[in-house]
Coordinates of C-alpha atoms in Angstrom, one line a residue:
Chain O
M230 CA -172.8 -71.9 -181.5
V231 CA -169.3 -72.9 -182.4
N232 CA -169.7 -71.2 -185.6
E233 CA -170.6 -68.0 -184.1
V234 CA -167.6 -68.3 -181.8
L235 CA -165.5 -68.4 -185.1
H236 CA -167.6 -65.8 -186.8
L237 CA -167.2 -63.5 -183.7
H238 CA -163.5 -64.3 -183.3
L239 CA -162.7 -63.3 -187.0
D240 CA -165.1 -60.3 -186.8
G241 CA -162.7 -58.8 -184.2
F242 CA -160.7 -57.9 -187.6
D243 CA -162.3 -55.8 -190.2
G244 CA -162.0 -58.4 -192.8
P245 CA -159.2 -60.5 -194.1
L246 CA -157.1 -57.5 -195.0
D247 CA -157.2 -56.5 -191.5
L248 CA -156.0 -59.9 -190.0
L249 CA -153.3 -59.7 -192.8
L250 CA -152.0 -56.5 -191.6
E251 CA -152.1 -57.5 -188.1
L252 CA -150.0 -60.5 -188.9
A253 CA -147.7 -58.5 -191.0
R254 CA -147.1 -56.3 -187.9
T255 CA -146.0 -59.5 -186.2
Q256 CA -143.1 -59.8 -188.5
N257 CA -141.7 -56.7 -187.0
V258 CA -140.1 -55.4 -190.2
D259 CA -141.2 -52.4 -192.5
L260 CA -144.2 -53.5 -194.4
S261 CA -142.3 -52.8 -197.8
R262 CA -139.9 -55.7 -196.6
I263 CA -142.1 -58.3 -195.2
S264 CA -142.4 -61.9 -196.5
I265 CA -145.7 -62.5 -198.2
L266 CA -144.8 -66.2 -198.2
Q267 CA -144.6 -66.3 -194.4
L268 CA -147.8 -63.9 -194.3
A269 CA -149.7 -66.4 -196.4
E270 CA -148.7 -69.4 -194.3
Q271 CA -149.6 -67.4 -191.1
Y272 CA -153.1 -66.5 -192.4
L273 CA -153.8 -70.1 -193.6
A274 CA -152.9 -71.3 -190.4
V275 CA -155.2 -69.0 -188.5
V276 CA -158.1 -69.6 -190.9
E277 CA -157.3 -73.5 -190.5
K278 CA -157.2 -73.2 -186.8
F279 CA -160.7 -71.6 -186.8
R280 CA -162.0 -74.2 -189.2
Q281 CA -161.0 -77.1 -187.0
E282 CA -162.3 -75.2 -183.9
A283 CA -165.6 -74.7 -185.8
K284 CA -165.7 -78.2 -187.5
T285 CA -167.9 -77.0 -190.2
V286 CA -167.8 -73.6 -191.5
R287 CA -171.0 -71.7 -192.3
L288 CA -169.9 -70.3 -195.8
E289 CA -172.2 -67.1 -195.6
L290 CA -170.3 -66.2 -192.7
A291 CA -166.9 -66.7 -193.9
A292 CA -166.7 -66.3 -197.6
D293 CA -164.5 -63.4 -197.6
W294 CA -162.1 -65.2 -195.5
L295 CA -162.3 -68.4 -197.6
V296 CA -161.6 -66.5 -200.7
M297 CA -158.7 -64.9 -199.4
A298 CA -157.4 -68.1 -198.1
A299 CA -157.8 -69.6 -201.4
W300 CA -156.1 -67.0 -203.0
L301 CA -153.3 -67.0 -200.5
A302 CA -152.9 -70.8 -201.1
W303 CA -152.4 -70.3 -204.7
L304 CA -149.9 -67.4 -204.0
K305 CA -148.1 -69.6 -201.7
S306 CA -147.9 -72.6 -204.0
R307 CA -146.5 -70.2 -206.9
L308 CA -144.1 -68.6 -204.3
L309 CA -142.8 -71.9 -203.3
L310 CA -142.1 -73.0 -206.9
P311 CA -138.5 -72.7 -208.3
A312 CA -137.7 -69.2 -209.3
T313 CA -137.2 -70.2 -212.9
R314 CA -140.7 -71.0 -213.6
D315 CA -143.2 -69.1 -215.7
G316 CA -145.5 -68.6 -213.0
D317 CA -142.8 -67.0 -210.9
K318 CA -143.4 -63.4 -212.3
E319 CA -147.2 -63.6 -212.0
A320 CA -146.7 -64.4 -208.4
E321 CA -144.3 -61.8 -207.5
E322 CA -146.7 -59.1 -209.1
A323 CA -149.6 -60.7 -207.0
A324 CA -147.3 -60.7 -203.9
G325 CA -146.3 -57.1 -204.8
L326 CA -150.0 -56.0 -205.1
L327 CA -150.9 -57.6 -201.7
Q328 CA -148.1 -55.5 -200.2
E329 CA -149.2 -52.3 -201.7
R330 CA -152.6 -52.8 -200.4
L331 CA -151.3 -53.6 -196.9
I332 CA -149.2 -50.4 -196.9
E333 CA -152.1 -48.4 -197.9
L334 CA -154.4 -49.8 -195.4
E335 CA -151.7 -49.0 -192.8
A336 CA -151.3 -45.5 -194.2
M337 CA -155.3 -44.9 -193.9
R338 CA -155.3 -46.6 -190.4
A339 CA -152.6 -44.0 -189.3
A340 CA -154.5 -41.2 -191.0
A341 CA -157.8 -42.1 -189.2
S342 CA -155.9 -42.0 -185.7
W343 CA -154.3 -38.7 -186.8
L344 CA -157.7 -37.5 -187.3
S345 CA -159.1 -39.0 -184.4
A346 CA -156.2 -37.2 -182.4
R347 CA -157.2 -33.8 -183.9
P348 CA -158.8 -31.2 -181.7
R349 CA -162.4 -31.8 -182.8
L350 CA -164.8 -28.9 -183.3
N351 CA -167.3 -28.7 -180.5
Q352 CA -165.8 -31.5 -178.6
T353 CA -162.3 -30.3 -177.9
V354 CA -162.6 -26.9 -179.5
F355 CA -165.6 -24.4 -179.6
E356 CA -166.1 -21.9 -182.2
R357 CA -168.7 -18.9 -181.7
P358 CA -172.0 -20.2 -182.0
V359 CA -173.9 -17.4 -183.5
A360 CA -172.9 -14.6 -185.5
E361 CA -173.5 -11.1 -184.9
N362 CA -176.1 -9.4 -187.3
H363 CA -174.7 -6.3 -188.6
T364 CA -177.0 -6.2 -191.5
R365 CA -179.3 -3.2 -191.5
I366 CA -182.4 -3.2 -193.7
D367 CA -183.1 0.0 -195.4
R368 CA -186.7 0.2 -196.4
S369 CA -186.6 3.8 -197.0
L370 CA -186.4 3.6 -200.9
L371 CA -189.4 3.2 -203.2
R372 CA -189.2 0.3 -205.5
V373 CA -191.0 2.1 -208.6
D374 CA -190.1 2.3 -212.2
L375 CA -191.6 3.9 -215.1
S376 CA -193.0 0.9 -216.7
G377 CA -194.7 0.4 -213.5
V378 CA -196.5 3.7 -214.0
V379 CA -197.3 3.0 -217.4
L380 CA -199.0 -0.4 -216.6
A381 CA -200.8 0.9 -213.6
Y382 CA -202.2 3.6 -216.1
L383 CA -203.1 1.1 -218.6
R384 CA -204.9 -1.0 -215.9
A385 CA -206.7 1.9 -214.5
R386 CA -207.9 3.0 -217.9
Q387 CA -208.9 -0.7 -218.7
R388 CA -211.0 -1.2 -215.4
G389 CA -212.4 2.4 -215.6
G390 CA -213.5 2.1 -219.1
R391 CA -215.0 -1.3 -218.6
K392 CA -217.0 0.2 -215.5
R393 CA -218.1 3.2 -217.5
V394 CA -219.9 1.2 -220.5
Y395 CA -221.0 -1.6 -218.3
A396 CA -224.7 -1.8 -218.1
P397 CA -227.1 -4.8 -219.1
R398 CA -227.6 -4.4 -222.8
V399 CA -231.2 -3.6 -223.3
I400 CA -232.7 -5.9 -226.2
R401 CA -235.7 -3.9 -227.9
Y402 CA -237.6 -7.0 -228.9
W403 CA -240.4 -5.9 -231.5
S404 CA -243.2 -7.3 -228.9
A405 CA -246.7 -9.1 -229.6
H406 CA -248.3 -5.9 -228.4
Q407 CA -246.5 -3.8 -231.0
A408 CA -247.3 -6.2 -233.7
R409 CA -251.1 -6.1 -232.6
A410 CA -250.9 -2.5 -232.8
A411 CA -249.2 -2.5 -236.4
L412 CA -251.9 -5.2 -237.7
G413 CA -254.8 -3.1 -236.3
R414 CA -253.5 0.0 -238.2
L415 CA -253.5 -2.2 -241.4
L416 CA -256.9 -3.5 -241.0
G417 CA -258.3 -0.1 -240.7
C418 CA -257.0 1.2 -244.0
Q419 CA -258.5 -1.7 -246.0
S420 CA -256.5 -0.3 -249.2
P421 CA -255.3 -3.8 -251.2
V422 CA -257.5 -6.5 -250.0
G423 CA -256.0 -10.1 -250.1
W424 CA -253.4 -12.4 -248.5
R425 CA -250.6 -10.8 -247.4
Y426 CA -247.2 -12.2 -246.0
L427 CA -247.3 -11.9 -242.3
H428 CA -243.6 -11.0 -242.0
S429 CA -244.2 -7.8 -244.1
I430 CA -245.6 -6.0 -241.3
L431 CA -242.2 -6.4 -239.4
P432 CA -240.2 -3.3 -239.1
D433 CA -236.8 -2.9 -240.7
L434 CA -234.8 -5.4 -238.6
H435 CA -231.3 -4.9 -240.5
G436 CA -228.7 -4.9 -237.8
E437 CA -230.7 -6.6 -235.3
P438 CA -229.4 -9.8 -234.2
P439 CA -231.3 -13.1 -235.5
V440 CA -232.5 -13.7 -232.0
G441 CA -234.3 -10.2 -232.4
R442 CA -235.8 -10.9 -235.8
K443 CA -237.1 -14.5 -234.5
A444 CA -238.6 -12.6 -231.5
A445 CA -240.6 -10.0 -233.7
L446 CA -241.6 -12.7 -235.9
A447 CA -243.0 -14.8 -232.9
G448 CA -244.7 -11.4 -231.5
A449 CA -246.4 -11.0 -235.0
L450 CA -247.6 -14.5 -235.0
M451 CA -248.9 -14.4 -231.4
A452 CA -250.7 -11.0 -232.3
G453 CA -252.1 -12.7 -235.7
L454 CA -253.3 -15.7 -233.7
E455 CA -255.0 -13.4 -231.1
M456 CA -256.5 -11.4 -233.6
A457 CA -257.9 -14.4 -235.8
K458 CA -259.3 -15.9 -232.6
G459 CA -261.0 -12.6 -232.1
G460 CA -262.5 -12.8 -235.7
Q461 CA -260.8 -9.8 -237.0
L462 CA -258.5 -11.7 -239.6
E463 CA -257.6 -14.9 -241.2
L464 CA -254.3 -16.7 -241.2
R465 CA -253.0 -19.5 -243.3
Q466 CA -250.0 -21.4 -244.1
E467 CA -249.8 -23.3 -247.4
Q468 CA -247.3 -26.0 -246.1
H469 CA -245.0 -26.9 -243.1
F470 CA -242.4 -24.1 -242.6
G471 CA -244.1 -22.2 -245.4
E472 CA -244.9 -18.5 -245.3
I473 CA -247.7 -17.5 -243.1
E474 CA -250.3 -15.2 -244.7
W475 CA -252.9 -13.1 -243.2
R476 CA -256.1 -11.2 -244.8
E477 CA -258.6 -9.2 -243.0
K478 CA -261.6 -11.1 -242.5
E479 CA -264.6 -10.0 -244.7
Chain N
M46 CA -150.3 -24.4 -158.6
A47 CA -149.9 -20.7 -157.3
E48 CA -152.8 -18.7 -156.4
E49 CA -152.3 -16.5 -159.2
D50 CA -152.5 -19.5 -161.7
F51 CA -156.0 -20.5 -160.2
F52 CA -157.2 -16.9 -160.8
E53 CA -155.7 -17.0 -164.5
K54 CA -157.5 -20.3 -164.9
A55 CA -160.8 -19.1 -163.5
V56 CA -160.5 -16.0 -166.1
S57 CA -159.8 -18.1 -168.9
L58 CA -162.7 -20.5 -168.4
V59 CA -165.2 -17.8 -167.8
E60 CA -163.8 -16.1 -171.0
A61 CA -164.2 -19.4 -172.9
L62 CA -167.5 -20.1 -171.6
I63 CA -168.9 -16.6 -172.7
F64 CA -167.3 -17.1 -176.0
A65 CA -168.8 -20.5 -176.5
S66 CA -172.2 -19.6 -175.7
A67 CA -174.9 -18.6 -178.2
S68 CA -176.8 -16.3 -175.4
P69 CA -175.5 -14.1 -172.8
V70 CA -174.2 -16.1 -169.8
K71 CA -175.8 -16.1 -166.3
P72 CA -173.5 -15.7 -163.4
Q73 CA -174.8 -18.9 -162.1
A74 CA -173.7 -20.8 -165.2
M75 CA -170.2 -19.4 -164.6
K76 CA -170.2 -20.1 -160.9
D77 CA -171.1 -23.8 -161.6
L78 CA -168.4 -24.1 -164.1
L79 CA -165.9 -22.8 -161.6
V80 CA -167.3 -25.1 -159.0
S81 CA -167.0 -28.0 -161.4
Q82 CA -163.3 -27.2 -161.9
D83 CA -162.4 -26.9 -158.0
L84 CA -162.2 -22.9 -158.6
A85 CA -165.3 -22.5 -156.4
E86 CA -163.4 -19.7 -154.3
W87 CA -163.5 -17.7 -157.4
G88 CA -167.0 -18.3 -158.3
E89 CA -167.7 -16.4 -155.0
Q90 CA -165.7 -13.6 -156.4
L91 CA -167.2 -13.4 -160.0
D92 CA -166.9 -9.8 -160.0
I93 CA -163.0 -9.8 -160.0
V94 CA -163.2 -12.5 -162.5
L95 CA -165.4 -10.8 -165.0
T96 CA -163.4 -7.5 -164.4
E97 CA -160.4 -9.2 -165.3
V98 CA -161.9 -10.7 -168.3
A99 CA -163.3 -7.3 -169.6
H100 CA -159.9 -6.0 -169.0
R101 CA -158.2 -8.6 -171.2
Y102 CA -160.4 -6.9 -173.9
A103 CA -159.6 -3.4 -173.1
D104 CA -157.8 -2.7 -176.5
H105 CA -160.0 -5.2 -178.5
A106 CA -162.6 -4.2 -181.1
I107 CA -164.6 -6.5 -179.0
A108 CA -166.0 -6.1 -175.4
L109 CA -167.6 -7.6 -172.7
Y110 CA -171.3 -6.4 -172.2
A111 CA -174.0 -7.2 -169.4
I112 CA -177.0 -8.3 -171.4
A113 CA -180.1 -9.5 -170.2
G114 CA -179.0 -10.4 -166.8
G115 CA -176.1 -12.2 -168.3
W116 CA -172.6 -11.4 -170.2
Q117 CA -171.8 -11.6 -173.8
F118 CA -169.0 -10.7 -176.0
R119 CA -170.0 -7.9 -178.7
T120 CA -168.4 -5.8 -181.4
R121 CA -167.5 -2.6 -179.6
E122 CA -169.9 0.1 -180.7
D123 CA -167.3 2.4 -182.3
V124 CA -166.3 -0.5 -184.7
A125 CA -169.8 -2.0 -185.4
P126 CA -171.0 0.6 -188.0
A127 CA -168.1 -0.2 -190.2
L128 CA -169.2 -3.9 -190.4
Q129 CA -172.6 -2.6 -191.1
K130 CA -174.0 -4.0 -194.5
I131 CA -176.9 -2.1 -195.6
V132 CA -179.6 -4.3 -197.5
E133 CA -181.8 -2.3 -199.2
K134 CA -185.4 -3.7 -199.1
P135 CA -187.2 -0.8 -200.8
R136 CA -191.0 -0.6 -200.3
R137 CA -193.5 -1.1 -203.2
L138 CA -196.3 1.3 -203.7
S139 CA -199.7 -0.6 -203.4
R140 CA -201.6 -1.2 -206.7
S141 CA -204.2 1.4 -206.1
A142 CA -201.4 4.0 -205.1
M143 CA -199.7 3.1 -208.3
E144 CA -202.7 3.5 -210.5
T145 CA -203.6 6.6 -208.7
L146 CA -200.2 7.9 -209.3
A147 CA -200.2 7.2 -213.0
V148 CA -203.7 8.6 -213.7
V149 CA -202.7 11.9 -212.1
A150 CA -199.5 11.7 -213.9
Y151 CA -201.4 11.6 -217.2
H152 CA -204.3 13.8 -216.5
Q153 CA -202.7 16.5 -214.1
P154 CA -204.0 18.7 -212.8
C155 CA -207.3 16.6 -212.0
T156 CA -209.6 16.3 -209.2
R157 CA -210.2 13.3 -207.0
A158 CA -213.5 12.8 -208.7
E159 CA -211.8 12.7 -212.1
V160 CA -209.4 9.9 -210.8
E161 CA -212.0 8.2 -209.6
A162 CA -213.9 8.3 -212.8
I163 CA -211.0 6.9 -214.6
R164 CA -210.1 4.2 -212.4
G165 CA -213.7 3.1 -211.9
V166 CA -213.5 2.8 -208.3
S167 CA -213.4 5.4 -205.4
L168 CA -210.2 6.7 -204.2
G169 CA -209.5 5.8 -200.5
Q170 CA -208.1 8.7 -198.4
N171 CA -205.1 6.4 -197.3
V172 CA -204.0 5.8 -200.8
L173 CA -204.0 9.7 -201.4
D174 CA -202.3 10.2 -198.1
S175 CA -199.4 7.9 -198.8
L176 CA -198.9 9.3 -202.1
L177 CA -198.6 12.8 -200.5
E178 CA -196.2 11.5 -197.7
E179 CA -194.1 10.1 -200.1
G180 CA -194.0 13.5 -201.8
L181 CA -195.2 12.0 -205.1
L182 CA -198.3 14.1 -205.4
M183 CA -199.2 17.8 -204.3
P184 CA -202.2 20.0 -204.4
K185 CA -202.3 22.4 -207.5
G186 CA -205.0 24.9 -206.9
R187 CA -208.7 24.2 -207.1
K188 CA -211.1 23.4 -210.0
E189 CA -213.7 26.2 -210.6
V190 CA -216.9 24.1 -210.5
P191 CA -219.3 23.7 -207.9
G192 CA -217.5 22.4 -204.6
R193 CA -214.2 23.9 -205.9
P194 CA -212.4 20.3 -205.5
V195 CA -208.8 20.4 -205.3
L196 CA -206.7 19.7 -208.3
W197 CA -203.8 17.0 -207.9
A198 CA -200.5 17.2 -209.7
T199 CA -197.2 15.4 -209.6
T200 CA -194.1 16.8 -207.8
P201 CA -190.7 17.3 -209.0
M202 CA -189.9 14.2 -206.6
F203 CA -192.0 12.3 -208.9
L204 CA -189.9 13.4 -211.8
S205 CA -186.7 12.2 -209.8
V206 CA -188.2 8.9 -208.3
F207 CA -189.1 7.8 -211.9
G208 CA -185.8 9.2 -213.6
L209 CA -187.8 11.5 -215.7
N210 CA -186.5 14.9 -216.9
T211 CA -189.9 16.3 -217.6
L212 CA -193.4 15.0 -217.8
A213 CA -193.2 15.1 -221.5
D214 CA -190.8 12.1 -221.0
L215 CA -193.7 10.0 -220.0
P216 CA -194.8 7.9 -222.9
R217 CA -197.5 9.4 -224.6
R218 CA -201.1 8.0 -224.3
D219 CA -201.2 7.1 -228.0
E220 CA -197.9 5.5 -227.8
L221 CA -199.1 2.8 -225.4
V222 CA -200.0 -0.2 -227.4
A223 CA -203.0 -0.9 -225.7
E224 CA -204.5 2.4 -225.8
E225 CA -206.7 1.4 -228.7
S226 CA -208.1 -1.3 -226.9
I227 CA -208.7 0.8 -224.0
G228 CA -210.9 3.4 -226.2
D229 CA -213.5 1.1 -227.6
E230 CA -213.0 -1.8 -225.1
G231 CA -216.2 -1.6 -223.7
A232 CA -218.1 -3.0 -226.7
S233 CA -216.8 -6.3 -226.3
Chain R
M238 CA -154.3 9.9 -188.1
A239 CA -150.9 8.6 -187.8
E240 CA -149.6 5.7 -189.7
E241 CA -149.9 3.5 -186.7
D242 CA -153.4 4.5 -186.0
F243 CA -154.5 3.2 -189.4
F244 CA -152.8 -0.1 -188.6
E245 CA -154.7 -0.3 -185.4
K246 CA -158.0 0.5 -187.1
A247 CA -157.3 -2.2 -189.7
V248 CA -156.3 -4.8 -187.0
S249 CA -159.5 -3.8 -184.9
L250 CA -161.7 -4.1 -187.9
V251 CA -160.7 -7.4 -189.0
E252 CA -160.7 -8.8 -185.5
A253 CA -164.2 -7.6 -185.3
L254 CA -165.3 -9.1 -188.6
I255 CA -163.9 -12.5 -187.6
F256 CA -165.4 -12.1 -184.2
A257 CA -168.7 -11.2 -185.5
S258 CA -169.0 -14.4 -187.7
A259 CA -170.0 -17.8 -186.8
S260 CA -168.2 -19.4 -189.6
P261 CA -164.4 -18.9 -190.8
V262 CA -164.1 -15.5 -192.5
K263 CA -162.3 -15.7 -196.1
P264 CA -159.5 -13.1 -196.8
Q265 CA -161.6 -11.4 -199.4
A266 CA -164.0 -10.5 -197.0
M267 CA -161.6 -8.9 -194.8
K268 CA -160.1 -7.0 -197.9
D269 CA -163.4 -5.7 -199.0
L270 CA -164.1 -4.4 -195.4
L271 CA -160.7 -2.7 -195.4
V272 CA -161.1 -1.2 -198.7
S273 CA -164.6 0.1 -197.6
Q274 CA -163.0 1.9 -194.8
D275 CA -160.2 3.3 -196.8
L276 CA -157.8 0.9 -195.5
A277 CA -157.1 -0.5 -198.9
E278 CA -153.1 -0.7 -198.1
W279 CA -153.7 -2.7 -195.2
G280 CA -155.8 -5.2 -197.3
E281 CA -152.8 -6.0 -199.3
Q282 CA -150.8 -6.6 -196.1
L283 CA -153.4 -8.9 -194.5
D284 CA -150.8 -11.4 -193.1
I285 CA -149.4 -8.7 -191.0
V286 CA -152.7 -7.5 -189.8
L287 CA -153.9 -11.1 -189.2
T288 CA -150.5 -11.7 -187.1
E289 CA -151.4 -8.6 -185.0
V290 CA -155.1 -9.9 -184.5
A291 CA -153.7 -13.3 -183.2
H292 CA -151.0 -11.5 -181.1
R293 CA -153.8 -9.7 -179.3
Y294 CA -155.1 -13.2 -178.1
A295 CA -151.8 -14.6 -177.1
D296 CA -153.0 -14.7 -173.3
H297 CA -156.6 -15.5 -173.9
A298 CA -158.6 -18.6 -173.8
I299 CA -159.5 -18.0 -177.3
A300 CA -157.2 -18.1 -180.5
L301 CA -157.0 -17.4 -184.1
Y302 CA -157.1 -20.3 -186.4
A303 CA -157.0 -20.9 -190.1
I304 CA -159.7 -23.0 -190.9
A305 CA -161.1 -24.1 -194.3
G306 CA -159.6 -21.3 -196.2
G307 CA -160.8 -18.6 -193.8
W308 CA -160.1 -17.4 -190.3
Q309 CA -161.9 -18.1 -187.0
F310 CA -161.8 -17.6 -183.3
R311 CA -162.1 -20.8 -181.3
T312 CA -161.5 -21.8 -177.8
R313 CA -158.1 -23.1 -177.0
E314 CA -157.7 -26.8 -176.4
D315 CA -156.6 -26.4 -172.7
V316 CA -160.0 -24.8 -171.9
A317 CA -161.9 -27.6 -173.4
P318 CA -162.2 -30.3 -170.8
A319 CA -164.0 -27.9 -168.5
L320 CA -166.3 -26.7 -171.3
Q321 CA -167.1 -30.3 -172.4
K322 CA -169.4 -30.7 -169.4
I323 CA -171.4 -27.7 -170.1
V324 CA -171.6 -27.7 -173.8
E325 CA -173.5 -30.6 -175.6
K326 CA -171.0 -33.0 -177.4
P327 CA -171.6 -34.5 -180.7
R328 CA -171.6 -38.2 -181.0
R329 CA -168.2 -39.7 -181.5
L330 CA -167.5 -41.4 -184.9
S331 CA -167.1 -45.1 -184.9
R332 CA -163.6 -46.6 -185.9
S333 CA -164.9 -47.7 -189.5
A334 CA -166.5 -44.3 -190.0
M335 CA -163.3 -42.6 -189.1
E336 CA -161.2 -45.0 -191.3
T337 CA -163.8 -44.2 -194.3
L338 CA -163.4 -40.8 -193.7
A339 CA -159.6 -41.0 -193.9
V340 CA -159.7 -43.1 -196.9
V341 CA -162.0 -40.5 -198.6
A342 CA -159.8 -37.8 -197.7
Y343 CA -156.7 -39.2 -199.1
H344 CA -158.4 -40.7 -202.3
Q345 CA -161.0 -38.2 -202.9
P346 CA -163.1 -38.2 -205.2
C347 CA -163.6 -41.8 -204.8
T348 CA -166.3 -44.5 -205.2
R349 CA -167.9 -46.6 -202.5
A350 CA -166.2 -49.7 -204.2
E351 CA -162.7 -47.9 -204.0
V352 CA -163.2 -47.5 -200.3
E353 CA -164.1 -51.0 -199.8
A354 CA -161.1 -52.1 -201.7
I355 CA -158.7 -50.3 -199.8
R356 CA -160.3 -51.4 -196.4
G357 CA -160.9 -54.8 -197.5
V358 CA -164.3 -54.8 -196.1
S359 CA -167.8 -53.8 -197.4
L360 CA -168.9 -50.4 -196.3
G361 CA -171.8 -50.6 -194.1
Q362 CA -174.8 -48.4 -195.1
N363 CA -174.9 -47.1 -191.5
V364 CA -171.5 -45.8 -191.7
L365 CA -171.9 -43.7 -194.8
D366 CA -175.1 -42.7 -193.3
S367 CA -173.2 -41.3 -190.1
L368 CA -170.6 -39.3 -192.2
L369 CA -173.3 -37.6 -194.4
E370 CA -175.3 -36.8 -191.2
E371 CA -172.4 -35.1 -189.8
G372 CA -172.0 -33.3 -192.8
L373 CA -168.4 -34.5 -193.4
L374 CA -168.8 -36.3 -196.9
M375 CA -170.7 -35.2 -200.0
P376 CA -171.1 -36.7 -203.3
K377 CA -169.2 -35.1 -206.0
G378 CA -170.3 -36.3 -209.3
R379 CA -170.2 -39.8 -210.9
K380 CA -167.4 -41.9 -212.0
E381 CA -167.7 -42.3 -216.1
V382 CA -167.3 -46.3 -215.6
P383 CA -170.0 -48.8 -216.1
G384 CA -173.0 -48.2 -213.5
R385 CA -171.8 -44.5 -213.0
P386 CA -171.1 -45.0 -209.2
V387 CA -171.3 -41.8 -207.2
L388 CA -167.9 -40.3 -206.3
W389 CA -167.5 -39.1 -202.6
A390 CA -165.5 -36.1 -201.4
T391 CA -165.0 -34.3 -197.9
T392 CA -167.0 -31.2 -197.4
P393 CA -165.7 -27.8 -196.0
M394 CA -167.4 -28.9 -193.0
F395 CA -164.6 -31.6 -192.7
L396 CA -161.9 -29.2 -192.6
S397 CA -163.7 -27.0 -190.2
V398 CA -164.5 -29.9 -187.7
F399 CA -160.8 -31.2 -187.8
G400 CA -159.3 -27.5 -187.6
L401 CA -157.7 -27.9 -191.0
N402 CA -157.1 -25.1 -193.5
T403 CA -156.8 -27.2 -196.7
L404 CA -156.7 -30.7 -197.5
A405 CA -152.9 -30.1 -198.1
D406 CA -152.6 -29.7 -194.3
L407 CA -153.3 -33.6 -194.0
P408 CA -150.0 -35.2 -193.1
R409 CA -148.2 -37.0 -196.3
R410 CA -148.4 -40.6 -196.2
D411 CA -144.9 -41.4 -195.3
E412 CA -145.2 -38.9 -192.4
L413 CA -148.1 -40.8 -191.3
V414 CA -146.7 -44.2 -191.3
A415 CA -143.5 -43.0 -190.0
E416 CA -145.2 -41.6 -187.0
E417 CA -147.1 -44.7 -186.6
S418 CA -144.0 -46.8 -186.3
I419 CA -142.5 -44.4 -183.8
G420 CA -145.7 -44.2 -181.7
D421 CA -146.7 -47.7 -182.5
E422 CA -150.0 -47.4 -180.7
G423 CA -151.2 -49.6 -183.3
A424 CA -154.8 -49.6 -184.6
S425 CA -155.6 -53.1 -183.0

């Protein structure tokens, strides 16, 4: 509870630098001529007072304040040393740095209040909220070019060409029916008797796709088997996948 | 404050309100504003106030217009054309129109049936109409076959639209790279 | 057309152009307009034209302001209190936000750590967020140090919101502090 009072109290300032600036103002002189020693003492006194009031300090709440206090205590000790000592220059530089930071902070404070005092758009001054539209869209022109014509022509020809030749491809298989007719013709003429290769009855199938040749051979076999069953001819095959031969039944 | 000053203040407020509003300001909004500023009597005589606002703009490039039941500042009509920026958003021809035009360009004079045969699709009347409207195609006699169909050809406008001097400036068909593939394309 | 009439026309065109725009109009846009209307010579003497435009509004509730490198009509400050009740007000910025904005304005481009060092306190995310939401700050590259922190800068909107023409319109530091000690209103 007491800790919170300390915290809230110090939080009235935007951090240790803010408190320092406030303390510096109480010296009532130009910031460039303030006494850093006096300032350090004042700060330490303020922090010590809060410390006592708070009894214990929650470090996480006051870390910034304590770091600044420690640094100022060091600075104070150096500034109190006789001017001839080595630490003198170091301390003077540190004091100068603190002074510069305070001056800069004060300037930025002033800048913020200067900005705050400016007439603010849509708060103290108003602009015209919408623009008039003076743009006219001209759609009268055609966007075309020669390459478009050429492309369109190619496209048309391509589609038209495809269309013209498009027809389901008629695959003219040599059918079992045709094989039967061919075999029937051969059976009748009875010239050279004996075994003959079945594929010899096939027509010239050069240029036909392989599937066509296979279909023709299958047709011939079917016709041969049918006629063998009917007793018109004999078939034989010497080995697996060997040539199929036929001869007229005696 | 003198009576005159009150009037001036009312005029200024109404002017500022109209200026700072995105849409035309209704008389009621002006009255409300004047009442809120203890200028209710001028709210009752809004016409006089508005007349004075308009008068302030007498020599300006801007004027007060009554629009949609309210009041708005707008650029004066005689100045507006100078501000006008013309953005060209040219139309495109539809794909079918473009193809039809191209086929006619290469095969003219030709009949509708011929265009259809080459394109492989029927030619909609609206496509033909649009090309006629644009002045890109014109009829050029009739073909002496049964039915005597109209022959179509491109116009001089066609040449100027495409920046051609003569039809001979069109790339020849055999110059078109893809030509060969068109010829025997069907087999694939 | 007499010389005077040309001048009047140039003034009217520039007035109309600025009035028709919702954002500040750059001098180049005015010159382009004048050139397009055969008034190029007045485009060369834009200052005189703009002075005359401003003069036309001497007694109006609206005035011409130099904003963010351009020119814009805005309502005069004296009519603001009356309008504020009607027009929606933007949120006010917190003190931390205003200070942060001031630090960035004077030190830009600068990192978050630099802002924190100057103000002596850490910069809350909500403060940064509010400034970004208002469009007053923007990231502007990264600082080439370990961690490559983002550099922050003010936006053109910042100039517009605070009615500044350029960043050079911000008071010099010595002016600020002198002002402060005279006014002595203190930040506490």
